[in-house]
Coordinates of C-alpha atoms in Angstrom, one line a residue:
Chain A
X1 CA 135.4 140.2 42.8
X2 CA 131.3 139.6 43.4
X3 CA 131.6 142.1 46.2
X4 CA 132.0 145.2 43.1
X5 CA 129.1 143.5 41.7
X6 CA 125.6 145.4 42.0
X7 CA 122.2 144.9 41.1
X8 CA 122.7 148.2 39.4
X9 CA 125.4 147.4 36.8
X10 CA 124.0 144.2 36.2
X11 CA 121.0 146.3 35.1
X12 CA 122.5 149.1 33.5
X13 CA 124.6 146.0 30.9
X14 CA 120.9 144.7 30.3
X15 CA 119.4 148.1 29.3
X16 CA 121.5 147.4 25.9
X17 CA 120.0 144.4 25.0
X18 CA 117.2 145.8 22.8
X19 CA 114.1 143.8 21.9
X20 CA 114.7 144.1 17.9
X21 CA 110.9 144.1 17.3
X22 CA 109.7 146.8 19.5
X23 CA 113.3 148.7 20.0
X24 CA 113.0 149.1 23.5
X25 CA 115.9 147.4 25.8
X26 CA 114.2 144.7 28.3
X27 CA 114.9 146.8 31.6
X28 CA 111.8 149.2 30.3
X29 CA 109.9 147.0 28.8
X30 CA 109.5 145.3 32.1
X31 CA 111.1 142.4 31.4
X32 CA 113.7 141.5 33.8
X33 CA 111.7 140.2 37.0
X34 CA 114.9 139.3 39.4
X35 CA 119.2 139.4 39.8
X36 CA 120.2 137.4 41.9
X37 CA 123.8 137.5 42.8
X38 CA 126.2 135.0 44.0
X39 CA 130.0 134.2 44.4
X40 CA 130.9 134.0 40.4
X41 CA 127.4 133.4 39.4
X42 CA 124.5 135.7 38.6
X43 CA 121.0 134.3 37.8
X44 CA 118.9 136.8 35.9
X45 CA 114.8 135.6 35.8
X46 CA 113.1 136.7 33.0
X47 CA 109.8 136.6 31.1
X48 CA 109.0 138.1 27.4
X49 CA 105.6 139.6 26.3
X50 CA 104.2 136.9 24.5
X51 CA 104.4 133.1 25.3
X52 CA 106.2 131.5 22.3
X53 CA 107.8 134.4 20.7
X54 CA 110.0 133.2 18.7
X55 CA 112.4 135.7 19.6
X56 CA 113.5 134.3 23.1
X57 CA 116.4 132.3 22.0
X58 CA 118.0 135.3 20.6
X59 CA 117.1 137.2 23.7
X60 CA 118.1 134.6 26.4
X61 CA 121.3 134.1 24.4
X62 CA 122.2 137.9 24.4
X63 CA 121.4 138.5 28.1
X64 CA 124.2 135.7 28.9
X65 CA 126.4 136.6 26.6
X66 CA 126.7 140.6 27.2
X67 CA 126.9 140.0 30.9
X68 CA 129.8 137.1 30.8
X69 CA 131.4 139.4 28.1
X70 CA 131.2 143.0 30.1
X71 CA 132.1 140.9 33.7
X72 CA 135.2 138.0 33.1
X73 CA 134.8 135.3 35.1
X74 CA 131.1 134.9 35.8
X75 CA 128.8 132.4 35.0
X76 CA 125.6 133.7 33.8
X77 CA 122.0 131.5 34.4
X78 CA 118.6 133.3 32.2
X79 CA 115.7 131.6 33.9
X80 CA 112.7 132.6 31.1
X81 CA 109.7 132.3 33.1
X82 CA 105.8 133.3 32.3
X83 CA 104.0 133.9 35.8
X84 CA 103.9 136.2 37.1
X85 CA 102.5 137.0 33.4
X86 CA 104.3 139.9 32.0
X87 CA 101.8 143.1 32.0
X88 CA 101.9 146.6 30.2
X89 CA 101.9 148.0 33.9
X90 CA 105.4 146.5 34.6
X91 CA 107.1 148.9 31.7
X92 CA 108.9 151.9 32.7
X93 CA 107.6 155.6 32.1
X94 CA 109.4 155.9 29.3
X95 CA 108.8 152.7 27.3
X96 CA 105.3 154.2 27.7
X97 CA 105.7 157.3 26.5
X98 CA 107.5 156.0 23.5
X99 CA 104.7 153.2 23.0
X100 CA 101.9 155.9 22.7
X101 CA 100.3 155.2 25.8
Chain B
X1 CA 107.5 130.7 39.4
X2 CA 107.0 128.6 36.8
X3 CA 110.2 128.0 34.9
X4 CA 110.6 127.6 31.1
X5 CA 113.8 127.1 29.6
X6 CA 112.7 125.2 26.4
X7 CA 114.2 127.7 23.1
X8 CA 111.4 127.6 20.5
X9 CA 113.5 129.1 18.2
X10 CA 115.5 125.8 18.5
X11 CA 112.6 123.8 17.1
X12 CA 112.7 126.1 14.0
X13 CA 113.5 124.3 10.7
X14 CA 116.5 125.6 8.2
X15 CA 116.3 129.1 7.1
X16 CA 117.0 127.7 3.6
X17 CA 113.6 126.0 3.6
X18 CA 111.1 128.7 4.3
X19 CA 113.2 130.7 2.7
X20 CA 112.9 128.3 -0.6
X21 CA 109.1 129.0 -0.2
X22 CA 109.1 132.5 0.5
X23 CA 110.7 133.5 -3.2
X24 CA 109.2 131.2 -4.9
X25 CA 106.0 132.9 -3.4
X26 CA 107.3 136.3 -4.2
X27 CA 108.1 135.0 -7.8
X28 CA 104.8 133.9 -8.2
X29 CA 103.1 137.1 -6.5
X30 CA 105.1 139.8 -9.8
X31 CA 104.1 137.1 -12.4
X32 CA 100.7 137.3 -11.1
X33 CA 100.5 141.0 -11.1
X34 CA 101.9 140.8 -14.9
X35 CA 99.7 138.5 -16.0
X36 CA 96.6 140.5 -14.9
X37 CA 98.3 143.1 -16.7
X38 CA 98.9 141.4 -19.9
X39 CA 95.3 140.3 -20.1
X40 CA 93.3 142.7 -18.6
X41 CA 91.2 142.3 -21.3
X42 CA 90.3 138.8 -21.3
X43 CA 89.7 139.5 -17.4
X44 CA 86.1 140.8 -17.6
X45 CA 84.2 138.0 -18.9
X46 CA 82.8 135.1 -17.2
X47 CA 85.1 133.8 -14.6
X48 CA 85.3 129.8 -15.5
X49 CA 87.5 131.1 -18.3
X50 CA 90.9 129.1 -18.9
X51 CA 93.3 132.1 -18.4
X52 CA 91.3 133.7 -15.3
X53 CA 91.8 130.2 -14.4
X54 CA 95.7 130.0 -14.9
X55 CA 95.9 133.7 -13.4
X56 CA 94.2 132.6 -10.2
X57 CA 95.7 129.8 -9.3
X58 CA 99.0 131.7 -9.9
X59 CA 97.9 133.4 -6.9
X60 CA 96.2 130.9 -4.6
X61 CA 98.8 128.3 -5.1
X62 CA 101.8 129.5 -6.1
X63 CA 101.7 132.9 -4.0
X64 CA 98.9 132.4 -0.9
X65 CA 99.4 128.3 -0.5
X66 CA 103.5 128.8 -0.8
X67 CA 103.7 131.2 1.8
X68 CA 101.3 129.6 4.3
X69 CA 103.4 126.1 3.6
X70 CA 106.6 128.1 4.4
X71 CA 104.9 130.2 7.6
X72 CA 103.2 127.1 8.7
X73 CA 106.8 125.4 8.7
X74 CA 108.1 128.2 10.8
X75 CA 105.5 128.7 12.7
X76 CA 103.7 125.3 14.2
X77 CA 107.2 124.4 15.5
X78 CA 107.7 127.9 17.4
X79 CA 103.8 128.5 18.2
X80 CA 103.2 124.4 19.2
X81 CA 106.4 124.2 20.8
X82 CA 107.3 121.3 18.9
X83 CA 110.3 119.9 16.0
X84 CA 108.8 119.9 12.5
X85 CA 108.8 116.1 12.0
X86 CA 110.7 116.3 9.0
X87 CA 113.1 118.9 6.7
X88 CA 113.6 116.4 3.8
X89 CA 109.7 116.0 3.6
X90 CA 109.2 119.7 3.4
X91 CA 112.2 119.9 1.1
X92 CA 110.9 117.2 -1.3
X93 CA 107.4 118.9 -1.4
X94 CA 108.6 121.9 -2.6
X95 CA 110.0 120.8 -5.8
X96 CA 106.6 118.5 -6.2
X97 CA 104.0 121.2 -6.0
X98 CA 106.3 124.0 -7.5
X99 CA 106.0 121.4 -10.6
X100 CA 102.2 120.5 -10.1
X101 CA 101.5 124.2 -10.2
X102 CA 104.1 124.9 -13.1
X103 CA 102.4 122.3 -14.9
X104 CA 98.5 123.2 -13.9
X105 CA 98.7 126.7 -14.7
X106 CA 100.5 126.0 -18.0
X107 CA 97.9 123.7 -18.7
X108 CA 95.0 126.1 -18.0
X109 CA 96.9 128.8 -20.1
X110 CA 96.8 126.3 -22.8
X111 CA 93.4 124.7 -22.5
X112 CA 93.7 122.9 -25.9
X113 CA 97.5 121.3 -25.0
X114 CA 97.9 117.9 -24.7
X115 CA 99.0 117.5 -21.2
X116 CA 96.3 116.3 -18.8
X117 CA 94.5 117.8 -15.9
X118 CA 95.1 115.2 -14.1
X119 CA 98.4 115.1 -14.3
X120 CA 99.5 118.3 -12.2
X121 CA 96.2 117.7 -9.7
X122 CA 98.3 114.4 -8.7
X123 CA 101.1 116.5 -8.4
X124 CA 99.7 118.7 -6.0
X125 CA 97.7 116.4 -4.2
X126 CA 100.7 114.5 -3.5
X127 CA 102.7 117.9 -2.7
X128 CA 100.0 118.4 -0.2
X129 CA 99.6 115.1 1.4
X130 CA 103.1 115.4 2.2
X131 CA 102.5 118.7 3.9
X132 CA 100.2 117.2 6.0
X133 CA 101.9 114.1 7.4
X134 CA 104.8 116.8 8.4
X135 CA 102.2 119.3 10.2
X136 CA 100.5 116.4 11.9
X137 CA 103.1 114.1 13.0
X138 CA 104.9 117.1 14.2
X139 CA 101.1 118.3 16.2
X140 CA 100.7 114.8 17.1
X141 CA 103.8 115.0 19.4
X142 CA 102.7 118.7 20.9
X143 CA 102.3 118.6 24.9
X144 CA 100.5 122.3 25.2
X145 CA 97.9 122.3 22.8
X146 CA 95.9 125.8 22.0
X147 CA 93.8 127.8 20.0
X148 CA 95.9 128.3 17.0
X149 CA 96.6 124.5 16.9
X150 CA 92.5 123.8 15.8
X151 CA 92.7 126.6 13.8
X152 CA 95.4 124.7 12.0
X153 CA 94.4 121.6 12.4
X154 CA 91.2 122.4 10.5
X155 CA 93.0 124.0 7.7
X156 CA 94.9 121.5 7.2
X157 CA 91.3 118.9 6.9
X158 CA 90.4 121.5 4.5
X159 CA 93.3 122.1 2.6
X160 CA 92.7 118.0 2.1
X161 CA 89.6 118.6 0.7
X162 CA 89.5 121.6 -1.3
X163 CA 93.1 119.4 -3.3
X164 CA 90.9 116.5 -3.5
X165 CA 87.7 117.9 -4.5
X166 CA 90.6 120.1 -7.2
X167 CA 91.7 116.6 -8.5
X168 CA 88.4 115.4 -9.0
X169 CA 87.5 118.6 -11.0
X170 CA 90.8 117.8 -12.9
X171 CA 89.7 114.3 -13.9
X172 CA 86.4 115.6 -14.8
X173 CA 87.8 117.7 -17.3
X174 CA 90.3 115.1 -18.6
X175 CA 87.3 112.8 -18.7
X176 CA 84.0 113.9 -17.8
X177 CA 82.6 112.0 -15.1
X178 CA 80.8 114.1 -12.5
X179 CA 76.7 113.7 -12.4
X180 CA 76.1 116.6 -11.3
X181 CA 77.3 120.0 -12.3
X182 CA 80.9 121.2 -12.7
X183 CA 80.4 124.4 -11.2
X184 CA 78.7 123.0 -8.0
X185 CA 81.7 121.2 -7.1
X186 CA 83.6 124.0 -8.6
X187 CA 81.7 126.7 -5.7
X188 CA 83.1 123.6 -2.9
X189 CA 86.5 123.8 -4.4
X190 CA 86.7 127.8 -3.5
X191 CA 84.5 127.9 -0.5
X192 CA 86.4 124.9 1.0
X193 CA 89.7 127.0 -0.3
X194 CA 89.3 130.4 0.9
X195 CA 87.1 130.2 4.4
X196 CA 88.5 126.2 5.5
X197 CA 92.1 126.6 4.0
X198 CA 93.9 130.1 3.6
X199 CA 90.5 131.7 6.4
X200 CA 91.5 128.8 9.1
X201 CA 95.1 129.3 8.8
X202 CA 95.2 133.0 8.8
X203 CA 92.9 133.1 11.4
X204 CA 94.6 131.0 13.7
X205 CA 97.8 132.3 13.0
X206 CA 96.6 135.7 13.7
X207 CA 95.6 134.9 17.3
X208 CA 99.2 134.3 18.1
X209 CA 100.8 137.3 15.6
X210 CA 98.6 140.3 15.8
X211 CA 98.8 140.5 19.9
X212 CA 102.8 139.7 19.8
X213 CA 102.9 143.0 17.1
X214 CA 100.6 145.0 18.8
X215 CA 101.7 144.1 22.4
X216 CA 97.7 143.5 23.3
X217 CA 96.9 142.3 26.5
X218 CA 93.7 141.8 28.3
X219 CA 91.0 140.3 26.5
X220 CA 89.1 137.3 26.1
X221 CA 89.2 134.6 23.3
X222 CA 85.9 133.2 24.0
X223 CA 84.1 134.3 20.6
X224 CA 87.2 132.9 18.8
X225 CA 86.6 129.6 20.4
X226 CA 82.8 129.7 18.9
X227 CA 84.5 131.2 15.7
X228 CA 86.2 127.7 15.1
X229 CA 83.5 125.4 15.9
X230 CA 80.9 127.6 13.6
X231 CA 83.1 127.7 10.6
X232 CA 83.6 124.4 10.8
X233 CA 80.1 123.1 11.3
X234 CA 79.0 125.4 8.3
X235 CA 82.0 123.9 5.9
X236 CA 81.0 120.4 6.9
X237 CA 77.6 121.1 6.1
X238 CA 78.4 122.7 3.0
X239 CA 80.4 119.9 1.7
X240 CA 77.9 117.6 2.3
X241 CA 75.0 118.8 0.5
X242 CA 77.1 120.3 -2.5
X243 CA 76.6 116.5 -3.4
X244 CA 73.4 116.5 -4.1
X245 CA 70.8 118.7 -6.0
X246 CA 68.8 121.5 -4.7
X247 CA 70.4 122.3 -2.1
X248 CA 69.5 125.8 -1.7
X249 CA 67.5 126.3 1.6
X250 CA 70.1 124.0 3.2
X251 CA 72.8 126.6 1.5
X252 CA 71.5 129.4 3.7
X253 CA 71.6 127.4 6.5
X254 CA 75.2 126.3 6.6
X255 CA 75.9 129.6 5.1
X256 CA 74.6 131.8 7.3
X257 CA 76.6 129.4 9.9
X258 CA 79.8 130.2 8.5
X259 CA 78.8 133.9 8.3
X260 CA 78.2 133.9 12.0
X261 CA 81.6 132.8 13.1
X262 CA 83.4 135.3 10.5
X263 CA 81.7 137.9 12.3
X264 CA 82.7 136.7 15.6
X265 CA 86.0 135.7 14.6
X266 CA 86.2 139.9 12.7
X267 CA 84.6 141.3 16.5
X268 CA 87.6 139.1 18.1
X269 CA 90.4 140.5 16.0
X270 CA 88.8 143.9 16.3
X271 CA 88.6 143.6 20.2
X272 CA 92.5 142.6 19.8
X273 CA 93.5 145.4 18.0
X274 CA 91.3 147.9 20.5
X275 CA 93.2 146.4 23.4
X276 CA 96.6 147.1 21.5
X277 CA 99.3 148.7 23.4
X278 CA 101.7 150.1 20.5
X279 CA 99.1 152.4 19.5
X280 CA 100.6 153.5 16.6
X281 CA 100.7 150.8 13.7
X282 CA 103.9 150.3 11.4
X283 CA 103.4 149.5 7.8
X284 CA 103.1 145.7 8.3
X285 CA 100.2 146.3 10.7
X286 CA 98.7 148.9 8.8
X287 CA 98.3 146.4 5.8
X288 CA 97.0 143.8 7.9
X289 CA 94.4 146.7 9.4
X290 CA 93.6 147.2 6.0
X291 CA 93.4 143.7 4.5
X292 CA 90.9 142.5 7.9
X293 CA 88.8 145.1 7.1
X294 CA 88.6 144.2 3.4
X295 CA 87.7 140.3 5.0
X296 CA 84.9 141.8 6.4
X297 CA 83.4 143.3 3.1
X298 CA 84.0 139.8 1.1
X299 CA 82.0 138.3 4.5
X300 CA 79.4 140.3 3.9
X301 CA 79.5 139.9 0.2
X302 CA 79.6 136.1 1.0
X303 CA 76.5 136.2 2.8
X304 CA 74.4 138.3 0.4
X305 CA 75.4 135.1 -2.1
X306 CA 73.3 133.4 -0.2
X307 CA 70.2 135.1 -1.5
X308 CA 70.7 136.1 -4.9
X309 CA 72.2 134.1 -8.1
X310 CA 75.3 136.2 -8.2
X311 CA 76.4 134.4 -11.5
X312 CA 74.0 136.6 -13.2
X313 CA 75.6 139.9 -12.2
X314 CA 78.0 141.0 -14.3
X315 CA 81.4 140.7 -13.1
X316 CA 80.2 140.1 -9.3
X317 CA 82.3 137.1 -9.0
X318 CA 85.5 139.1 -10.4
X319 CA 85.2 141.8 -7.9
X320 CA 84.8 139.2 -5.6
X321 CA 87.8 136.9 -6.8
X322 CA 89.8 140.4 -6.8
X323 CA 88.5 141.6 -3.4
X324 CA 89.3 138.7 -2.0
X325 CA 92.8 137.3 -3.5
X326 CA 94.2 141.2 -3.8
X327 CA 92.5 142.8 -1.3
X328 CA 92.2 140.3 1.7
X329 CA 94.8 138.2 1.2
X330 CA 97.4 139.4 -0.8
X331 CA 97.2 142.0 1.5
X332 CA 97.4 140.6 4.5
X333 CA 100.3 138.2 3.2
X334 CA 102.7 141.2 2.1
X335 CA 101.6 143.2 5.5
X336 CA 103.0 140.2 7.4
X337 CA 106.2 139.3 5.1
X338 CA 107.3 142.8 6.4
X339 CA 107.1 141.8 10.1
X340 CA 108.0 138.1 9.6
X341 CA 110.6 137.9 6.8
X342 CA 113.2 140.9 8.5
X343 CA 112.5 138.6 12.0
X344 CA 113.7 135.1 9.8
X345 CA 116.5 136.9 8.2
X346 CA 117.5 138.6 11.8
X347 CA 117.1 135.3 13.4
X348 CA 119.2 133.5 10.5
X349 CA 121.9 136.1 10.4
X350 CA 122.4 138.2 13.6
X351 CA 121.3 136.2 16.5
X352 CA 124.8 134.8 17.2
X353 CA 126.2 137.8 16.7
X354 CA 124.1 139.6 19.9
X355 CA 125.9 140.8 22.5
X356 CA 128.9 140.7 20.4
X357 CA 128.1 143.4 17.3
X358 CA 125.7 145.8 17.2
X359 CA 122.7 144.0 15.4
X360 CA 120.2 146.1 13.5
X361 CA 116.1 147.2 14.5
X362 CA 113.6 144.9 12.4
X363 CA 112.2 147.8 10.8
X364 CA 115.7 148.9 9.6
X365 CA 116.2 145.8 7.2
X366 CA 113.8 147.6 4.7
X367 CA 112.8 150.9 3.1
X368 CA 109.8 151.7 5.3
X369 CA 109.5 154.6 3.6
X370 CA 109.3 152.4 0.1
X371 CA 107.0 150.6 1.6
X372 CA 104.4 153.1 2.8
X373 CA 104.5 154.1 -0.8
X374 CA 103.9 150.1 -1.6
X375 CA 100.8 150.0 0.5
X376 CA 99.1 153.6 -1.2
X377 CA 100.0 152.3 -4.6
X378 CA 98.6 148.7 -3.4
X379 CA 95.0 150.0 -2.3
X380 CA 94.5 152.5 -4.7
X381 CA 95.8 149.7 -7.8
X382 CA 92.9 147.8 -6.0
X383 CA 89.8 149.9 -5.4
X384 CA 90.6 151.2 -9.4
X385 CA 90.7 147.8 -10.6
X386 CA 87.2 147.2 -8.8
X387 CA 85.6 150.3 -9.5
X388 CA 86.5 149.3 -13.7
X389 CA 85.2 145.9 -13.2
X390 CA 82.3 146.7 -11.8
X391 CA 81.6 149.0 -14.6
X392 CA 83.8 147.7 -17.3
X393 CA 85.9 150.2 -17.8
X394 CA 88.7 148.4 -19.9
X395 CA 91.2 151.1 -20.0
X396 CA 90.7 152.2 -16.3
X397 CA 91.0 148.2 -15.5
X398 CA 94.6 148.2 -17.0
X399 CA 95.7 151.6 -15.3
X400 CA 94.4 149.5 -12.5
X401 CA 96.5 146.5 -12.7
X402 CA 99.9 148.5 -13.7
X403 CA 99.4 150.1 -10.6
X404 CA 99.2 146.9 -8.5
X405 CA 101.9 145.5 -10.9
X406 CA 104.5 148.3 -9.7
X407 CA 103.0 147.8 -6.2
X408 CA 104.5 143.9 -6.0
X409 CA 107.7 145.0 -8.2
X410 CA 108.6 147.5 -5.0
X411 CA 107.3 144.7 -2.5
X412 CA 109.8 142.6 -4.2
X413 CA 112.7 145.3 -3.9
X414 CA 112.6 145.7 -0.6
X415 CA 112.3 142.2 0.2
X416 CA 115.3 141.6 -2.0
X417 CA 117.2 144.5 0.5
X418 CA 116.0 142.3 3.4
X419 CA 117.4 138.7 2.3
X420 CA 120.5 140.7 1.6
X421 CA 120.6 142.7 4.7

């Protein structure tokens, strides 16, 4: 069932999880560093823009959940990590755009 | 890669106990606004007056110190990365210094009553002892120490001493004791209040909040870490010859110290904000724009103290008292209840629900439309109420305050929508 699995889908579930401060989804904002995909288990590594916002629980939490949810049978793992720091230069055209940069 | 799968979020305390403080704070904030209102025109003569008394320490401890006690509680666990030591301490404070303050400014209202001084000053010292054996047991135990945990330390030392130096001032009134003037120990009480207690902890606080809303990257906090050590050199100093007469060559000394790390702390936050990457600023941000740059007018004001007896002026303490409790903190206070309150109630009410409901934007948990209107009616209430003191325009002063009165009545509304949202 891993085999239908892609990189892809796995980031096309994450570009609904929506940072509720900034309303821009994580993909854009840079966020998602690595996927890594194995037999029934997908670790996702992660940073956030700030060290100590208060939000990552929430965030962490939803990244699991919406993937276990969307994909039965999988066991999700968020590694939240802060090097490499997060940068403004990692955010996608379009976060920019709707930023003001 | 360095991993880090510690949750702050899990260290937070209850959402019922910073939520306790928050409206009781907002309370506090409307009956302020009324009772500047209803006595606008006692509120023009000299400021140690009993019900300028009462009125301001509506504001400083019943709106300012409530909030900070509730931030602080939400915030040192999440910014320290540590468990507040204890809920049932910060619980059993609450009811304590909600009391002392009930009590204090009842007792200022009505100077001639029988109830002591002293009486709520214990109150609140003890209220405030508390607070600080919860923020530094929980600090004690912190692993990654930074900035924004001296800031906080020092304003808690100074918090300390501003309540100490309040109950002494109580006592002297209940039975005068003090050698030396009143109002000497009075001018420690607010210096030691404003600059070491409420400046130290929004300062601090603001290293960590400002770039997390603004998304500011890139900079420097070196003139932040000189801010700290200056501030506190020139409070130290300050305290310490406030105790002894003539004092006033070694009162521009330590003053001028304290105005030079203001100024670098206002160039930090300024270079923060330039390095912002969400250019444009939402209402929260836009108050706290407004309310640093009103800091920097009450700095300079400070400074110019140094030099002149500002007693003499007519109503130059007022202004001051209203530039700096309206316009710098009050300010800055609401500015950041709209970006941290909608985050609490988020946290409290939606985050289990992620991934499973659709959860709502921050900035959809209130009228931001309402609250644009808040902030115009807020500055304009504000620079009317100064331009009437300053030339003692009585009727313009109450056209003033009604102004700033329906300013907190619509902050109240829409944080009403949010703890309902």
């Amino acid at each position: 069932m891993t085999s239908k699995i892609t990189k892809e889908k796995i980031t096309d579930i994450l570009r609904t999880v929506i940072d509720p401060e900034i309303g821009i989804n994580i993909v854009d904002l840079g966020l998602v560093y690595d996927i890594n995909i194995s037999e029934n288990n997908i670790d996702i590594t992660m940073t956030l823009t700030t060290p100590g916002c208060p939000m990552h629980g929430s965030i962490t939490n939803w990244v699991k959940r919406i993937i276990e949810m969307t994909i039965p049978d999988i066991s999700v793992n968020v590694n939240l990590v802060w090097e490499p720091k997060w940068t403004p230069d990692k955010m996608s055209e379009e976060a920019k755009l709707q930023l003001g940069m | 890669m360095i991993q880090n799968n510690q949750i702050a979020s899990a260290y937070s305390p209850p959402f019922r106990i910073v939520a306790k403080y928050f409206i009781a704070a907002i309370i506090s904030f409307v009956i302020f606004n009324l009772l500047l209102t209803l006595n606008y025109e006692d509120i023009s003569g000299h400021h140690f007056q009993p019900k300028i008394l009462s009125v301001t320490h509506i504001a400083t401890l019943g709106f300012i110190t409530m909030i900070i006690f509730g931030a602080m509680f939400q915030l040192v666990p999440v910014v320290l990365e540590v468990k507040l030591f204890s809920t049932i301490l910060a619980e059993v404070q609450f009811w304590i210094f909600s009391l002392g303050i009930i009590l204090l400014v009842y007792k200022f209202w009505h100077f001639g009553s029988a109830l002591s001084f002293t009486l709520p000053a214990v109150l609140l010292n003890t209220a405030m002892l508390i607070f600080s054996v919860n923020i530094i047991a929980s600090m004690v135990k912190v692993k990654k120490w930074n900035l924004t945990g001296t800031y906080l330390a020092s304003s808690i030392f100074w918090l300390l001493t501003t309540a100490v130096a309040g109950l002494l001032l109580s006592i002297n009134l209940d039975t005068p004791f003090i050698k030396l003037n009143h109002l000497q120990y009075l001018k420690l009480h607010v210096i030691t209040a404003f600059v070491g207690w409420v400046g130290m902890v929004v300062m601090g606080v603001s290293f960590k909040l400002i770039p997390m809303f603004t998304l500011s990257h890139d900079y420097k906090l070196n003139l932040a870490n000189w801010a700290v050590a200056l501030i506190n050199i020139g409070l130290l100093g300050v305290n310490w010859i406030m105790h002894y007469p003539d004092t006033q060559f070694y009162n521009v000394i330590f003053g001028s110290v304290i105005f030079a790390g203001m100024l670098l702390y206002l160039i930090q936050i300024s270079v923060i904000f330039r390095k912002r990457i969400r250019k444009k600023l939402d209402v929260g941000l836009k108050f706290t724009a407004i309310s640093l740059f009103i800091l920097g007018i009450t700095t300079l004001l400070n400074f110019s103290f140094l030099f002149f007896n500002y007693e003499n002026v007519i109503n130059l303490t007022l202004v001051y008292g209203i530039l700096f409790l309206v316009g710098f903190a009050s300010t800055l206070i609401v500015g950041q209840m709209y970006k941290i309150v909608p985050f609490l109630v988020w946290y409290h009410k939606y985050s289990s629900k992620v991934g499973i409901e659709k959860v709502p934007m921050l900035k959809d948990m209130f009228n931001e439309k309402l609250a644009e209107y808040h902030l115009y009616l807020m500055i304009s209430g504000l620079v009317i109420s100064i331009i009437s003191l300053s030339f003692q325009l009585k009727v313009l002063l109450l056209f003033g305050f009604s102004i700033l009165l329906i300013s907190s009545i619509i902050f109240s509304f829409n944080m009403i929508k949010i703890f309902r949202s």
